[in-house]
mmCIF file of C-alpha atoms in Angstrom:
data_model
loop_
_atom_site.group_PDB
_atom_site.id
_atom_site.type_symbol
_atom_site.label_atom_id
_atom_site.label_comp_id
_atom_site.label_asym_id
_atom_site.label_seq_id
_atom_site.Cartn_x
_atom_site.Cartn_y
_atom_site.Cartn_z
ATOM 1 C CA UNK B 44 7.409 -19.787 -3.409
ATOM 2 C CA UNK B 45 4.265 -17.847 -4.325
ATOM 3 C CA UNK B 46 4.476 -15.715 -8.362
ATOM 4 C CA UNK B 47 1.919 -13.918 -9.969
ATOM 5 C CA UNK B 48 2.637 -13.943 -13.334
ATOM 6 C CA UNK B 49 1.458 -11.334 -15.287
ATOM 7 C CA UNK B 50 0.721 -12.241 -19.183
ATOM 8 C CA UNK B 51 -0.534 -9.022 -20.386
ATOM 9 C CA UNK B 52 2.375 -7.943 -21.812
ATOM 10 C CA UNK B 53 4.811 -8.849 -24.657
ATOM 11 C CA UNK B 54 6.519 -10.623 -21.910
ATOM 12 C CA UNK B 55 5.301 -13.049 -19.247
ATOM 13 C CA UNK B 56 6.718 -11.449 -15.882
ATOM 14 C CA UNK B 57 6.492 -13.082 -13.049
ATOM 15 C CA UNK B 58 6.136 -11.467 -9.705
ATOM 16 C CA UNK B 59 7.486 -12.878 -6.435
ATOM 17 C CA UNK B 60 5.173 -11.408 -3.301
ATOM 18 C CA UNK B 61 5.106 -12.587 0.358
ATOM 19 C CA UNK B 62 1.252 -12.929 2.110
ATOM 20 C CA UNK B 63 1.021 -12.870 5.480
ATOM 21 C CA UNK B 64 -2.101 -12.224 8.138
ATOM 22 C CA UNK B 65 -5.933 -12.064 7.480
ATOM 23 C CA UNK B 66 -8.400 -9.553 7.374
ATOM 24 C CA UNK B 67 -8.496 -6.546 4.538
ATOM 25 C CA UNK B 68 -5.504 -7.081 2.699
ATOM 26 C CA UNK B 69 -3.015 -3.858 3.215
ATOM 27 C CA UNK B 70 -0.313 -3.952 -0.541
ATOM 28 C CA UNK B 71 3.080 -2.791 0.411
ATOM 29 C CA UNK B 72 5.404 -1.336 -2.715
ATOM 30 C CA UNK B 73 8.300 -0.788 -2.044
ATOM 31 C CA UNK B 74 11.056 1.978 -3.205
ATOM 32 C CA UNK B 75 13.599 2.375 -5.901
ATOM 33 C CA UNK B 76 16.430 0.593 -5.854
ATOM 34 C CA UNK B 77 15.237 -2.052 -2.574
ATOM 35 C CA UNK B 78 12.693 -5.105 -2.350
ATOM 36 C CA UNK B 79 9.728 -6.329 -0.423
ATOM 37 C CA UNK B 80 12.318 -6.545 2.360
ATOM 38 C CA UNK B 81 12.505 -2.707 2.929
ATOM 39 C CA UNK B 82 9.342 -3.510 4.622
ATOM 40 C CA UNK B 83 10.748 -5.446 7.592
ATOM 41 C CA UNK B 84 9.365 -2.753 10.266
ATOM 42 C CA UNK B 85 6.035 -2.782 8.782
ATOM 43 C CA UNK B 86 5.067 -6.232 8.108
ATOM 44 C CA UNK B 87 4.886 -7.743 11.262
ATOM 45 C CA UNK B 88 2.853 -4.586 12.914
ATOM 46 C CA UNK B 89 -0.077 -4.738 10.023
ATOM 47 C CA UNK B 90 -0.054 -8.396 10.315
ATOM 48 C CA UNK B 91 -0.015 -7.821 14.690
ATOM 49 C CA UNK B 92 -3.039 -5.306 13.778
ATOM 50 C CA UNK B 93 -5.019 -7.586 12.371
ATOM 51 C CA UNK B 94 -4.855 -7.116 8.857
ATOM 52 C CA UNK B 95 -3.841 -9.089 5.801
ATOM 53 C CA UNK B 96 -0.348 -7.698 4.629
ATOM 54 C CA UNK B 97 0.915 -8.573 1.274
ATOM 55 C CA UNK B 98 4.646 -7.243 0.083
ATOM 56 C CA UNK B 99 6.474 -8.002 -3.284
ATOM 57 C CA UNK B 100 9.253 -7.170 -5.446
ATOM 58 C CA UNK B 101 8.792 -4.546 -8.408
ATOM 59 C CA UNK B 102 9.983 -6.330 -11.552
ATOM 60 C CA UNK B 103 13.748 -6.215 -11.965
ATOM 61 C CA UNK B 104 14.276 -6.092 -8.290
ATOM 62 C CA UNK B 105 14.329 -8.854 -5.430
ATOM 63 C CA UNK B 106 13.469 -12.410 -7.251
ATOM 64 C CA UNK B 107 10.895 -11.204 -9.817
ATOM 65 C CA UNK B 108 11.457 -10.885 -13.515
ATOM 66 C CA UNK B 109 13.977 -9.103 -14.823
ATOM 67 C CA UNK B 110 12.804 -7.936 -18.337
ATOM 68 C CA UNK B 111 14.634 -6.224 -20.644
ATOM 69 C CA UNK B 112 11.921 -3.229 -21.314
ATOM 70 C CA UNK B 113 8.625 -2.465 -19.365
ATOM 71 C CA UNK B 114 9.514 -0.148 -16.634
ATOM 72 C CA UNK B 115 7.224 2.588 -17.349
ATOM 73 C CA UNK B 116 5.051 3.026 -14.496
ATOM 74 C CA UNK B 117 1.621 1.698 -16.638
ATOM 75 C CA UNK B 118 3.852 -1.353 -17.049
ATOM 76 C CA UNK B 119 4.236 -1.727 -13.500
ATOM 77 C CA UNK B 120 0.827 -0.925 -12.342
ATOM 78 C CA UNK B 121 -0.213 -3.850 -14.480
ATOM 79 C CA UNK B 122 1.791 -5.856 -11.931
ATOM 80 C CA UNK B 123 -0.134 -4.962 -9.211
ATOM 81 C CA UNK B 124 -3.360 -4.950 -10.779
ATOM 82 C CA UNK B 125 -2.855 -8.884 -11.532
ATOM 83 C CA UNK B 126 -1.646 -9.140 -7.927
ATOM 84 C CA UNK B 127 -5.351 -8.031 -6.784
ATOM 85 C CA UNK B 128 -7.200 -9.736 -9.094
ATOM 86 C CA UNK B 129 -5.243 -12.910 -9.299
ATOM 87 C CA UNK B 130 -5.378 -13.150 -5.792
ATOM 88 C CA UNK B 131 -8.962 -11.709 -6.226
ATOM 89 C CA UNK B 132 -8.583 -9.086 -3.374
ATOM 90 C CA UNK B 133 -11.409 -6.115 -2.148
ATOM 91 C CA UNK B 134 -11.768 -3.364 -0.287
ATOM 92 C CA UNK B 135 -7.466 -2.970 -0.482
ATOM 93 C CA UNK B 136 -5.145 -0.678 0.877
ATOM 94 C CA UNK B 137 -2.491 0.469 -1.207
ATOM 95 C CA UNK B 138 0.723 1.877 0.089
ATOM 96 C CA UNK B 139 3.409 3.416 -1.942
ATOM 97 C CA UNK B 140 7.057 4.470 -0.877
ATOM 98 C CA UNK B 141 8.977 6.241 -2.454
ATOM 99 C CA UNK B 142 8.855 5.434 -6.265
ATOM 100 C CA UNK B 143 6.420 2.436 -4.717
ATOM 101 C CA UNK B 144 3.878 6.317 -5.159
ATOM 102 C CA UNK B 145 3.963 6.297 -8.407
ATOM 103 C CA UNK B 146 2.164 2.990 -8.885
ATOM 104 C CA UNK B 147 -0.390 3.719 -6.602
ATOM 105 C CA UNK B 148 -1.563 6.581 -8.720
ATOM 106 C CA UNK B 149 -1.166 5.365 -11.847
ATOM 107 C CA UNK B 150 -3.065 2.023 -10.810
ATOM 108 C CA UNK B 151 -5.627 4.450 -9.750
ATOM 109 C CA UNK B 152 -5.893 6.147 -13.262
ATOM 110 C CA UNK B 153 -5.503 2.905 -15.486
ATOM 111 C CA UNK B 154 -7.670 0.598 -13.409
ATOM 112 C CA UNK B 155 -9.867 2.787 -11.178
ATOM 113 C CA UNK B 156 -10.374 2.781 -7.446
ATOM 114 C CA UNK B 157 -13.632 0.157 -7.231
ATOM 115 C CA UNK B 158 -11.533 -2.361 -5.258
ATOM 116 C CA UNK B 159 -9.709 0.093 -3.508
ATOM 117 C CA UNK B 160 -10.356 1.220 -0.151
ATOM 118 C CA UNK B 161 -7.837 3.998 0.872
ATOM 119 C CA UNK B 162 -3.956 4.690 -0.599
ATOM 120 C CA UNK B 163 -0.874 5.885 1.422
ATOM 121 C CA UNK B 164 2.215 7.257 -0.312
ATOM 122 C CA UNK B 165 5.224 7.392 2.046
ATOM 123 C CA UNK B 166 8.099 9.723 0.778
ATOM 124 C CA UNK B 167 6.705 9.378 -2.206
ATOM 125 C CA UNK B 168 8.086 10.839 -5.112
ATOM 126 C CA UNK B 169 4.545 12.428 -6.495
ATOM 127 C CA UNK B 170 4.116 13.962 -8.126
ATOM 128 C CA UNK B 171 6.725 15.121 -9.837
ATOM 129 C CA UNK B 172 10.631 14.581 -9.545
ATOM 130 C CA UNK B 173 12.597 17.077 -12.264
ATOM 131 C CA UNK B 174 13.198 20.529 -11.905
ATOM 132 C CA UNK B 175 10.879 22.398 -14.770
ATOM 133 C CA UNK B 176 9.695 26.358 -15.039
ATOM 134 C CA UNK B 177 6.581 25.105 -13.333
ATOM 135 C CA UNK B 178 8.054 23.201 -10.608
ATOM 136 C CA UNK B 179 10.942 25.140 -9.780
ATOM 137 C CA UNK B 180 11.799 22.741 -6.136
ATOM 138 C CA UNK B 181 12.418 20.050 -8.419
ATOM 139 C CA UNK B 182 15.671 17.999 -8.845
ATOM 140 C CA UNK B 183 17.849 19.718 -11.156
ATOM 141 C CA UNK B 184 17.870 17.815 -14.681
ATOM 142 C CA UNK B 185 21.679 18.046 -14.379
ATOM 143 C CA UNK B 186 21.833 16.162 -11.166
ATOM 144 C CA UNK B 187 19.104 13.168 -12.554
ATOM 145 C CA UNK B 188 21.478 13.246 -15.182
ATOM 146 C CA UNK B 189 24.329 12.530 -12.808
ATOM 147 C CA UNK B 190 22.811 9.557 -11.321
ATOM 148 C CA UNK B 191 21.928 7.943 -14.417
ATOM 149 C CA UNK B 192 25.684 8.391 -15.627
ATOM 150 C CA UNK B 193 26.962 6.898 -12.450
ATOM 151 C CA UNK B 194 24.386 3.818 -12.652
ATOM 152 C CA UNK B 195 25.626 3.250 -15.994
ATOM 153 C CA UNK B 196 29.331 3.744 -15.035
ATOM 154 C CA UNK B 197 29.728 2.094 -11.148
ATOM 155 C CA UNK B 198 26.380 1.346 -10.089
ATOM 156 C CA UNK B 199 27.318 -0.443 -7.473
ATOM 157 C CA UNK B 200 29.570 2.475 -6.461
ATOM 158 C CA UNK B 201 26.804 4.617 -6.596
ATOM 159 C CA UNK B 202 24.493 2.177 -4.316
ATOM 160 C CA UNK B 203 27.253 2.178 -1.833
ATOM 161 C CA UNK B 204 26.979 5.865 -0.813
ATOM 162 C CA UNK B 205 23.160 6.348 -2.059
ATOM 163 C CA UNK B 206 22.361 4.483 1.352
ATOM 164 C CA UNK B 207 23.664 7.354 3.857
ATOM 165 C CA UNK B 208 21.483 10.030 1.787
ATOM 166 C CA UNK B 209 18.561 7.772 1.709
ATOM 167 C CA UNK B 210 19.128 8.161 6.253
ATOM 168 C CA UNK B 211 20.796 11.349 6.259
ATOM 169 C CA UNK B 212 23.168 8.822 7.904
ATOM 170 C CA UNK B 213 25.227 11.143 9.561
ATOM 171 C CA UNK B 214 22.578 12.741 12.045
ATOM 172 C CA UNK B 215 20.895 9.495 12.346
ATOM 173 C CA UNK B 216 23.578 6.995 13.842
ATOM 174 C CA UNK B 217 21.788 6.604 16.582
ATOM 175 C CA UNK B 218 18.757 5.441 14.428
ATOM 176 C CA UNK B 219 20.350 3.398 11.828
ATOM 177 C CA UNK B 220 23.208 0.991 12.047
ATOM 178 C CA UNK B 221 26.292 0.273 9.300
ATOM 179 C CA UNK B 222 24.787 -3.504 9.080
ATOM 180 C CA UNK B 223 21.795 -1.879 7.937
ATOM 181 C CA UNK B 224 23.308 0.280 5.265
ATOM 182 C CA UNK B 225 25.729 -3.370 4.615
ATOM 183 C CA UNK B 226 21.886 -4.838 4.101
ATOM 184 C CA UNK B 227 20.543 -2.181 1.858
ATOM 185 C CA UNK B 228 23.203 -2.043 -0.265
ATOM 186 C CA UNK B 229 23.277 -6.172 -0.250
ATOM 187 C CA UNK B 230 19.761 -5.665 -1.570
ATOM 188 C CA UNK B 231 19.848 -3.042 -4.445
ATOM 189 C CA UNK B 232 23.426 -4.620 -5.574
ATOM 190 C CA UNK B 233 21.586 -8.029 -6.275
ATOM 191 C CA UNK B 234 18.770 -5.952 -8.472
ATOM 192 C CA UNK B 235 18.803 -6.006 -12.082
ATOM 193 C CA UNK B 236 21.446 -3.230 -13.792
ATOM 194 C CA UNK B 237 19.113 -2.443 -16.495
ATOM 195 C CA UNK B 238 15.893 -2.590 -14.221
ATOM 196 C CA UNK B 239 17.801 -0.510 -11.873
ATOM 197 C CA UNK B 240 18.144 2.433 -14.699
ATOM 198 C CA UNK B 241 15.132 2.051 -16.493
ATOM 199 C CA UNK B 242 12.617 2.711 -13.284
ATOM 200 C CA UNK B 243 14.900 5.300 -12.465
ATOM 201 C CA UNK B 244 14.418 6.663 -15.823
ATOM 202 C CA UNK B 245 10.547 6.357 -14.577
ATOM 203 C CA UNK B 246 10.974 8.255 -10.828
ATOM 204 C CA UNK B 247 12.979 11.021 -12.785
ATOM 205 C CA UNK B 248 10.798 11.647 -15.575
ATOM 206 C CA UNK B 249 7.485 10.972 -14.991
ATOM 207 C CA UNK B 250 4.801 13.931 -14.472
ATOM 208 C CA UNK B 251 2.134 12.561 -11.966
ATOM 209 C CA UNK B 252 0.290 16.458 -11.790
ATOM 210 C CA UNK B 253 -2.383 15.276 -13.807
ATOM 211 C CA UNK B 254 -3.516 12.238 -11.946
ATOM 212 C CA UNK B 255 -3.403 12.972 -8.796
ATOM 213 C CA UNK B 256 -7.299 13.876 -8.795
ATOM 214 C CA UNK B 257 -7.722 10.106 -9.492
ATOM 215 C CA UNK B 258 -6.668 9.206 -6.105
ATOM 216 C CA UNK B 259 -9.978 9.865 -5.254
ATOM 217 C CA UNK B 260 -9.870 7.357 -1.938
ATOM 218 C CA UNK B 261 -9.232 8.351 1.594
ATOM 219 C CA UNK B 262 -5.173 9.128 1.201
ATOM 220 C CA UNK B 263 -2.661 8.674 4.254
ATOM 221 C CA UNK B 264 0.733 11.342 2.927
ATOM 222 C CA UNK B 265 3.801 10.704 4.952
ATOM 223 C CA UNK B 266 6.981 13.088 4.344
ATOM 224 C CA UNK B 267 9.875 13.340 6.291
ATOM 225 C CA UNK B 268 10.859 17.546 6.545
ATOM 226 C CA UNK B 269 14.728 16.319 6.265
ATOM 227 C CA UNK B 270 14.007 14.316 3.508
ATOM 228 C CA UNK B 271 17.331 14.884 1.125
ATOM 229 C CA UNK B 272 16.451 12.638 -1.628
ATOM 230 C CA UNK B 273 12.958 13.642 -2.780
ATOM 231 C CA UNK B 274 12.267 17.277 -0.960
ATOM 232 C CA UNK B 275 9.095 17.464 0.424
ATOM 233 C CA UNK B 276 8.287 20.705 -1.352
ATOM 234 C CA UNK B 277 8.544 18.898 -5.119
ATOM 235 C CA UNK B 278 6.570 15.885 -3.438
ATOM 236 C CA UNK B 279 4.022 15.715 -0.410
ATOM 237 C CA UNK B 280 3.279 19.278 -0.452
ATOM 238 C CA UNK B 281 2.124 19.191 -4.254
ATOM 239 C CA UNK B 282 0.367 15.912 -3.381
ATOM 240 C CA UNK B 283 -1.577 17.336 -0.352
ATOM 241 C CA UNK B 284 -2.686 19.823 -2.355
ATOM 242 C CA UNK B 285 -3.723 17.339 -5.444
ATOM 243 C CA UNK B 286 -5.160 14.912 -3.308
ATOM 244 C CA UNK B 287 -8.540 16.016 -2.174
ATOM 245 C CA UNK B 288 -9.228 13.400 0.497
ATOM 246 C CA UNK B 289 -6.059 13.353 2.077
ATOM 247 C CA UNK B 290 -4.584 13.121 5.855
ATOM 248 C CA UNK B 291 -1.024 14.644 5.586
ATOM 249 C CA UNK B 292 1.579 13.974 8.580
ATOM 250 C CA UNK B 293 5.319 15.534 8.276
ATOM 251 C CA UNK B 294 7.859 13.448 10.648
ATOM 252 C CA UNK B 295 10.368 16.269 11.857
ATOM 253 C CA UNK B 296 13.456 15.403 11.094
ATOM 254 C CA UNK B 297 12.529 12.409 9.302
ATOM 255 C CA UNK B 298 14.711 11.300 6.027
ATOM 256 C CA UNK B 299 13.736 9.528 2.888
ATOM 257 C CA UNK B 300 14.128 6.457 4.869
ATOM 258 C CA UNK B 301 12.003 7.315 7.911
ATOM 259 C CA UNK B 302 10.143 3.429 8.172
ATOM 260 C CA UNK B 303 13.082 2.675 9.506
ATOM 261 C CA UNK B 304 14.798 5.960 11.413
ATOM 262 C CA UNK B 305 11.538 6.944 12.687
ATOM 263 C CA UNK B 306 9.543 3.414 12.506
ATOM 264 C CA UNK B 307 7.992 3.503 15.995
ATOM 265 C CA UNK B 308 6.660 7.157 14.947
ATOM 266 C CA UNK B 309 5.368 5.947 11.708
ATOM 267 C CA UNK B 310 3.842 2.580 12.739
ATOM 268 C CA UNK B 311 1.470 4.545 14.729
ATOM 269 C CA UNK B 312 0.636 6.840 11.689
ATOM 270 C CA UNK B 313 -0.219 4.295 9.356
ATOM 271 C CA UNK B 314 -1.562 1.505 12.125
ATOM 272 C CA UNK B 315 -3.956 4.856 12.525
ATOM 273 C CA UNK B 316 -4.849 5.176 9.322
ATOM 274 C CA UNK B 317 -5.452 2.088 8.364
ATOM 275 C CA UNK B 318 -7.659 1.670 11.697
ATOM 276 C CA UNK B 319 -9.770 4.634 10.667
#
């Protein structure tokens, strides 16, 4: 099975990714607290489009490393930087759900945008998370608070119901199946514990404002305008704003977890962009 392992660090980690398809190679992160297998719904159209599509797991998540420390998100751009140049990759796509955002931007301020050709960020969490005085739509610190103490105290209690937010589950039965939420919650229960906490430590707390004029490629933002989990006024409305270059598309009704409620609606969107 294919690792990059990434040696720049105190501690080797060693990053499982699947490669599939040729052509420009299209990066798929993935969101906190899944894999490379949230993807399922994507994969196979990018690779159909003719394009190069390369998934993996964050660090502390599917089969990669599990370190004890190195979860901020400079940490984990590192990953993907030795991803592209280990595999020595140009002209790339990045795209970013969810947390999966917040390494396309940092990668973009640590390492620059010469080998990258355009960036998507899919309920993304940037730029910013928390509740402050200057970002009043925010996520109270209270409730962060809350879902670090229940990570700490029943995580895998609080996986088993973070599932049905992440689909607004009730208004989307039609759209999402039990065996699905089963599959998610197979997924994130399997991650590391301390991983889990410590990039959530990273999604809650980190301020993105700053960089977001480093994204200075061609940007796809996709929110969903029922999104629960990150609100689209704290997120992809800052981020269209930040983001000079930037095509921003809001899926009505879409949740956090619209690749797969609304995946026929947002195939098109990105198969689109990525086309452009």
């Amino acid at each position: 099975m294919p690792f990059i392992t990434n040696k720049n660090k105190k501690v080797s980690v060693d990053i499982f990714y699947e490669d599939y398809g040729q052509g420009q190679p299209v990066i798929l992160i993935h969101g906190w607290p899944l894999s490379r297998k949230s993807w399922e719904h994507q994969v196979w159209k990018i690779v159909e489009s003719g394009y190069r599509c390369i998934s993996y797991d964050r660090r502390g998540f599917g089969i990669s490393s599990s370190p004890w420390d190195g979860y901020d998100y400079s940490s984990l751009a590192s990953d993907l930087n030795e991803i592209i140049n280990q595999l020595q990759l140009e002209n790339v796509i990045i795209v970013g759900f969810s947390m999966g955002g917040g390494e396309v931007v940092r990668y973009c301020t640590d390492y620059g945008t010469e080998n990258i050709a355009k960036a998507a960020l899919i309920s993304s969490i940037i730029p910013l998370v928390k509740q402050k005085d200057d970002n009043p739509s925010g996520v109270p610190e209270s409730a962060l608070m809350d879902i670090k103490n229940a990570l700490e105290n029943d995580r895998v209690g609080f996986l088993k119901e973070f599932s049905k937010g992440f689909y607004n589950f009730e208004d989307n039965k039609d759209k999402v199946s039990q065996a699905q939420l089963d599959y998610d919650f197979i997924v994130a229960s399997h991650a590391s514990p301390r991983g889990t906490i410590e990039a959530a430590k990273a999604w809650m707390h980190t301020d993105f404002r700053d960089e977001l004029k480093n994204v200075n490629v061609p940007t796809l933002i996709v929110h969903g305008d029922a999104d629960g989990t990150v609100p689209i006024e704290t997120s992809a409305n800052q981020a269209a704003k930040g983001i000079e270059n930037n095509t921003f598309k809001v899926i009505k009704d879409g949740p956090h977890g619209l690749n797969i409620t609304h995946k026929d609606e947002f195939n098109k969107i990105l198969i689109d962009f990525l086309n452009e």
